[in-house]
Structure formats: C-alpha cells, structure tokens
mmCIF file of C-alpha atoms in Angstrom:
data_model
loop_
_atom_site.group_PDB
_atom_site.id
_atom_site.type_symbol
_atom_site.label_atom_id
_atom_site.label_comp_id
_atom_site.label_asym_id
_atom_site.label_seq_id
_atom_site.Cartn_x
_atom_site.Cartn_y
_atom_site.Cartn_z
ATOM 1 C CA GLN T 1 -17.716 -10.260 1.716
ATOM 2 C CA THR T 2 -15.041 -7.876 1.172
ATOM 3 C CA SER T 3 -14.905 -5.796 4.526
ATOM 4 C CA THR T 4 -11.247 -5.903 6.316
ATOM 5 C CA ALA T 5 -13.027 -4.252 9.553
ATOM 6 C CA THR T 6 -14.319 -7.409 10.472
ATOM 7 C CA ALA T 7 -12.646 -10.340 11.861
ATOM 8 C CA THR T 8 -13.250 -12.501 8.663
ATOM 9 C CA LEU T 9 -10.824 -12.617 5.814
ATOM 10 C CA PRO T 10 -11.758 -10.546 2.618
ATOM 11 C CA LYS T 11 -12.431 -12.409 -0.456
ATOM 12 C CA GLY T 12 -9.455 -12.255 -2.634
ATOM 13 C CA GLY T 13 -6.383 -14.300 -4.348
ATOM 14 C CA ILE T 14 -4.153 -14.508 -1.125
ATOM 15 C CA SER T 15 -5.568 -13.224 2.252
ATOM 16 C CA LEU T 16 -3.244 -13.190 5.117
ATOM 17 C CA ASN T 17 -4.352 -12.552 8.511
ATOM 18 C CA GLY T 18 -2.201 -11.645 11.507
ATOM 19 C CA SER T 19 0.957 -13.859 10.333
ATOM 20 C CA TYR T 20 4.341 -13.004 11.568
ATOM 21 C CA GLY T 21 7.119 -12.911 8.467
ATOM 22 C CA PRO T 22 5.011 -14.151 5.610
ATOM 23 C CA THR T 23 6.673 -14.217 2.112
ATOM 24 C CA VAL T 24 4.409 -13.961 -0.993
ATOM 25 C CA THR T 25 6.494 -14.095 -3.955
ATOM 26 C CA GLY T 26 6.172 -15.296 -7.593
ATOM 27 C CA ASN T 27 2.488 -16.105 -7.933
ATOM 28 C CA ARG T 28 0.122 -15.410 -10.683
ATOM 29 C CA LEU T 29 -3.272 -14.279 -9.906
ATOM 30 C CA MET T 30 -5.551 -13.831 -12.250
ATOM 31 C CA ASN T 31 -9.172 -12.117 -12.577
ATOM 32 C CA ILE T 32 -9.709 -11.782 -8.862
ATOM 33 C CA ALA T 33 -13.198 -10.621 -7.731
ATOM 34 C CA ALA T 34 -11.855 -8.526 -5.023
ATOM 35 C CA ASP T 35 -8.202 -7.601 -3.597
ATOM 36 C CA GLY T 36 -5.341 -9.782 -5.046
ATOM 37 C CA ILE T 37 -3.289 -9.949 -2.014
ATOM 38 C CA THR T 38 -4.521 -8.795 1.495
ATOM 39 C CA LEU T 39 -2.223 -8.565 4.415
ATOM 40 C CA VAL T 40 -4.020 -7.912 7.838
ATOM 41 C CA GLU T 41 -1.277 -6.866 9.991
ATOM 42 C CA PRO T 42 -1.169 -9.000 13.534
ATOM 43 C CA ALA T 43 -2.273 -7.026 16.537
ATOM 44 C CA ALA T 44 1.000 -7.157 18.708
ATOM 45 C CA THR T 45 3.689 -4.521 18.254
ATOM 46 C CA THR T 46 6.491 -6.520 16.517
ATOM 47 C CA ASP T 47 8.795 -6.692 13.428
ATOM 48 C CA LEU T 48 6.317 -8.203 10.825
ATOM 49 C CA GLU T 49 8.946 -8.533 8.224
ATOM 50 C CA ALA T 50 6.530 -9.104 5.323
ATOM 51 C CA VAL T 51 7.501 -9.607 1.856
ATOM 52 C CA ILE T 52 5.058 -9.165 -1.258
ATOM 53 C CA ALA T 53 7.321 -9.598 -4.290
ATOM 54 C CA SER T 54 7.518 -10.519 -7.995
ATOM 55 C CA ASN T 55 3.912 -11.443 -8.344
ATOM 56 C CA SER T 56 1.608 -10.886 -11.398
ATOM 57 C CA ILE T 57 -1.857 -9.652 -10.154
ATOM 58 C CA ASN T 58 -5.147 -9.010 -11.964
ATOM 59 C CA ALA T 59 -7.903 -7.773 -9.351
ATOM 60 C CA ALA T 60 -11.021 -6.087 -9.193
ATOM 61 C CA LEU T 61 -10.542 -4.069 -6.128
ATOM 62 C CA SER T 62 -7.026 -3.566 -5.187
ATOM 63 C CA GLY T 63 -3.912 -5.181 -6.196
ATOM 64 C CA VAL T 64 -2.080 -5.384 -2.941
ATOM 65 C CA ARG T 65 -4.007 -4.285 0.342
ATOM 66 C CA LEU T 66 -2.105 -3.719 3.443
ATOM 67 C CA VAL T 67 -4.510 -3.205 6.771
ATOM 68 C CA ASN T 68 -3.544 -2.511 10.161
ATOM 69 C CA SER T 69 -5.809 -2.178 12.877
ATOM 70 C CA THR T 70 -4.068 -2.065 15.931
ATOM 71 C CA SER T 71 -0.215 -2.366 15.622
ATOM 72 C CA LEU T 72 3.170 -0.779 14.885
ATOM 73 C CA GLY T 73 3.431 -2.959 11.616
ATOM 74 C CA GLN T 74 7.241 -2.954 10.619
ATOM 75 C CA LYS T 75 9.289 -3.856 7.889
ATOM 76 C CA ILE T 76 6.746 -4.539 4.823
ATOM 77 C CA SER T 77 8.209 -4.651 1.495
ATOM 78 C CA VAL T 78 5.924 -4.737 -1.660
ATOM 79 C CA VAL T 79 8.606 -4.953 -4.400
ATOM 80 C CA GLY T 80 8.584 -5.730 -8.237
ATOM 81 C CA ASN T 81 5.008 -6.614 -8.479
ATOM 82 C CA ALA T 82 3.191 -6.187 -11.869
ATOM 83 C CA ILE T 83 -0.544 -5.085 -11.084
ATOM 84 C CA VAL T 84 -3.065 -4.667 -13.853
ATOM 85 C CA GLY T 85 -6.676 -3.629 -13.687
ATOM 86 C CA PRO T 86 -7.496 -2.734 -10.281
ATOM 87 C CA ASN T 87 -10.813 -0.799 -10.251
ATOM 88 C CA ASN T 88 -9.649 1.092 -7.210
ATOM 89 C CA ASN T 89 -5.810 0.890 -6.165
ATOM 90 C CA GLY T 90 -2.997 -0.686 -7.202
ATOM 91 C CA VAL T 91 -1.190 -0.730 -3.709
ATOM 92 C CA LEU T 92 -3.559 0.356 -0.834
ATOM 93 C CA VAL T 93 -2.255 0.845 2.482
ATOM 94 C CA TYR T 94 -5.451 1.395 5.045
ATOM 95 C CA ILE T 95 -4.874 2.322 8.646
ATOM 96 C CA PHE T 96 -7.460 2.100 11.578
ATOM 97 C CA PRO T 97 -6.940 4.296 14.433
ATOM 98 C CA GLY T 98 -4.234 3.047 16.958
ATOM 99 C CA GLY T 99 -2.504 1.441 14.257
ATOM 100 C CA SER T 100 0.704 3.043 12.428
ATOM 101 C CA ASP T 101 3.325 1.349 10.084
ATOM 102 C CA SER T 102 6.986 1.779 10.144
ATOM 103 C CA GLY T 103 9.921 0.814 7.562
ATOM 104 C CA LEU T 104 7.348 0.474 4.454
ATOM 105 C CA VAL T 105 9.052 0.092 1.176
ATOM 106 C CA ILE T 106 6.889 0.081 -1.875
ATOM 107 C CA ASP T 107 9.444 -0.436 -4.696
ATOM 108 C CA GLY T 108 9.732 -1.020 -8.520
ATOM 109 C CA ASN T 109 6.362 -2.287 -9.147
ATOM 110 C CA ASN T 110 4.425 -1.741 -12.368
ATOM 111 C CA ILE T 111 0.951 -0.707 -12.014
ATOM 112 C CA SER T 112 -1.651 0.095 -14.565
ATOM 113 C CA GLY T 113 -5.529 0.735 -14.367
ATOM 114 C CA GLY T 114 -7.657 1.591 -11.373
ATOM 115 C CA ASN T 115 -8.264 5.240 -9.714
ATOM 116 C CA TYR T 116 -4.998 5.352 -7.595
ATOM 117 C CA GLY T 117 -1.649 3.574 -8.208
ATOM 118 C CA ILE T 118 -0.483 3.805 -4.642
ATOM 119 C CA ARG T 119 -2.384 5.210 -1.757
ATOM 120 C CA PHE T 120 -2.510 5.848 1.800
ATOM 121 C CA VAL T 121 -5.701 5.904 3.709
ATOM 122 C CA PRO T 122 -6.726 6.442 7.336
ATOM 123 C CA ASP T 123 -9.844 4.677 8.539
ATOM 124 C CA SER T 124 -10.413 7.936 10.504
ATOM 125 C CA GLY T 125 -8.293 10.520 12.431
ATOM 126 C CA THR T 126 -4.645 10.732 11.441
ATOM 127 C CA LEU T 127 -2.362 8.580 9.300
ATOM 128 C CA THR T 128 1.063 7.906 11.004
ATOM 129 C CA ILE T 129 3.923 6.346 8.898
ATOM 130 C CA SER T 130 7.474 6.342 9.695
ATOM 131 C CA ASN T 131 10.534 5.526 7.346
ATOM 132 C CA LEU T 132 8.347 5.292 4.111
ATOM 133 C CA SER T 133 9.864 4.623 1.016
ATOM 134 C CA VAL T 134 8.334 4.784 -2.570
ATOM 135 C CA SER T 135 10.752 4.367 -5.064
ATOM 136 C CA ARG T 136 11.164 3.416 -8.883
ATOM 137 C CA ASN T 137 7.488 2.593 -9.404
ATOM 138 C CA MET T 138 5.775 2.720 -12.823
ATOM 139 C CA VAL T 139 2.398 3.974 -12.662
ATOM 140 C CA SER T 140 0.479 4.664 -15.722
ATOM 141 C CA ALA T 141 -3.347 5.020 -17.266
ATOM 142 C CA LEU T 142 -4.987 5.744 -13.704
ATOM 143 C CA GLY T 143 -8.165 7.861 -13.213
ATOM 144 C CA LEU T 144 -7.163 10.089 -10.204
ATOM 145 C CA TYR T 145 -4.028 9.922 -8.709
ATOM 146 C CA GLY T 146 -0.721 8.115 -9.493
ATOM 147 C CA ILE T 147 0.602 8.378 -6.110
ATOM 148 C CA ASP T 148 -1.722 9.702 -3.036
ATOM 149 C CA ILE T 149 0.379 10.566 0.285
ATOM 150 C CA SER T 150 -1.578 13.287 0.918
ATOM 151 C CA GLN T 151 -3.445 11.856 4.124
ATOM 152 C CA ILE T 152 -0.192 11.181 5.738
ATOM 153 C CA THR T 153 -0.113 13.632 8.537
ATOM 154 C CA SER T 154 2.566 12.368 11.056
ATOM 155 C CA GLY T 155 5.784 10.351 10.896
ATOM 156 C CA GLY T 156 8.850 10.598 8.858
ATOM 157 C CA PRO T 157 10.973 10.667 6.933
ATOM 158 C CA VAL T 158 8.910 10.184 3.817
ATOM 159 C CA VAL T 159 10.819 9.224 0.656
ATOM 160 C CA LEU T 160 9.547 9.329 -2.910
ATOM 161 C CA ASP T 161 12.014 8.966 -5.510
ATOM 162 C CA GLY T 162 12.580 8.108 -9.057
ATOM 163 C CA ASN T 163 8.659 6.999 -9.599
ATOM 164 C CA ILE T 164 7.262 7.453 -13.127
ATOM 165 C CA VAL T 165 3.750 8.332 -13.170
ATOM 166 C CA VAL T 166 1.902 8.468 -16.783
ATOM 167 C CA GLY T 167 -1.468 9.624 -17.461
ATOM 168 C CA ALA T 168 -2.804 10.888 -13.941
ATOM 169 C CA PRO T 169 -1.150 13.628 -11.590
ATOM 170 C CA SER T 170 0.575 12.899 -8.586
ATOM 171 C CA ALA T 171 2.077 16.065 -7.682
ATOM 172 C CA ALA T 172 -1.520 17.468 -6.945
ATOM 173 C CA SER T 173 -1.792 14.706 -4.489
ATOM 174 C CA PHE T 174 1.247 15.453 -2.476
ATOM 175 C CA ASN T 175 0.830 17.594 0.574
ATOM 176 C CA ILE T 176 4.273 18.498 1.754
ATOM 177 C CA THR T 177 3.246 20.433 4.730
ATOM 178 C CA ASN T 178 1.529 17.472 6.137
ATOM 179 C CA THR T 179 4.419 15.281 6.196
ATOM 180 C CA VAL T 180 7.889 15.280 8.212
ATOM 181 C CA ASN T 181 10.948 15.246 6.755
ATOM 182 C CA GLY T 182 9.607 14.768 3.103
ATOM 183 C CA VAL T 183 12.050 14.143 0.305
ATOM 184 C CA PHE T 184 10.272 14.281 -3.109
ATOM 185 C CA GLN T 185 12.389 13.870 -6.355
ATOM 186 C CA ASN T 186 9.976 12.422 -9.031
#
C-alpha cells in the first residue's frame, strides 16, 4: 500500500517512520515501485535533525517524500541527491492539518523527470513552513512545474535562490502574495 495517511509504512526504497536524527546518505535506490525515500516525521514537537544526502534515486512515485501529520518538524536537509524518473515528484513535502515545518533545506539536488521537481502540498487547509531554503537545485524535463511553492500560505522567510529549471515553468507556480518574507532570485 502506498498511503502515508495510515499508520503503516508505504512501500518504497527506504521508509523511516517517526525516528529522530535519521541520516540517509550515499545509497543507490533503483527501480523503486513507490517512493525512493519516505520520512514520516515524529508526532512530538522537537528538532528532528534529519539528513537525506548524496543518494542516487530512481523511483516510480516520488524520489524523496517528507510527510508531517501532527508536529513542528525542524531541521530537515535534503541535499545533493540525484533523482531520476519519478512519475510525480522529485521532492515532495506533504503536510497534514496540525503539522508544520521549520528550517527545511532542499539544496543542490539534480532532479529529472516527473510532473514536479520540488513540490509543497497541504493535505487540506493551510501549509505552514518557516525558514525554508530551496537553493542551487537543477530541475529538468518536467511535465508541470519545476518548483511549486504556490500552496505555502503562512510562515517565512521562504528563500529560493540559484535554482536552474529547464523544460517546465517555475515562475508560474510562485504565488508571492501567499508567502511571508519571500525572496526569489532564480
């Protein structure tokens, strides 16, 4: 099953459920039927300090999926990953009501394929993210948007800097009026 709304882990290459301080680095995940790496953030409010870095991922759904259902997830880094061929998202940040993220860094990833390179989605309601940095990512050959922050409605600052998007629009998905203290320099 591939639902992260239930208590069971989704099928995928690496699935982490509610653990603090996980480090997932240097893995090669090929031809994964669902998500390459899934991190379901723990329920308590705390510094998660998760690192997902330098992985090579070929996955059917999302390369990296971050799921937050009830907490203030803090200090998560998705850095330097090569993500190829996801049908949906290179990096997906999916937040349920009651959850929010702070100190999220998505930096230096090389993403190709799929409908979205980097996407932020609320399950319902508003999407709160504070201290977000999406920088120096290379996103190419996507169906819909390279980087989609249009559903972030509160938080700040949101920094997008030095990203290169080829083959899909990004500016069309940016809704600066919905973000607080937005800095956009792509």
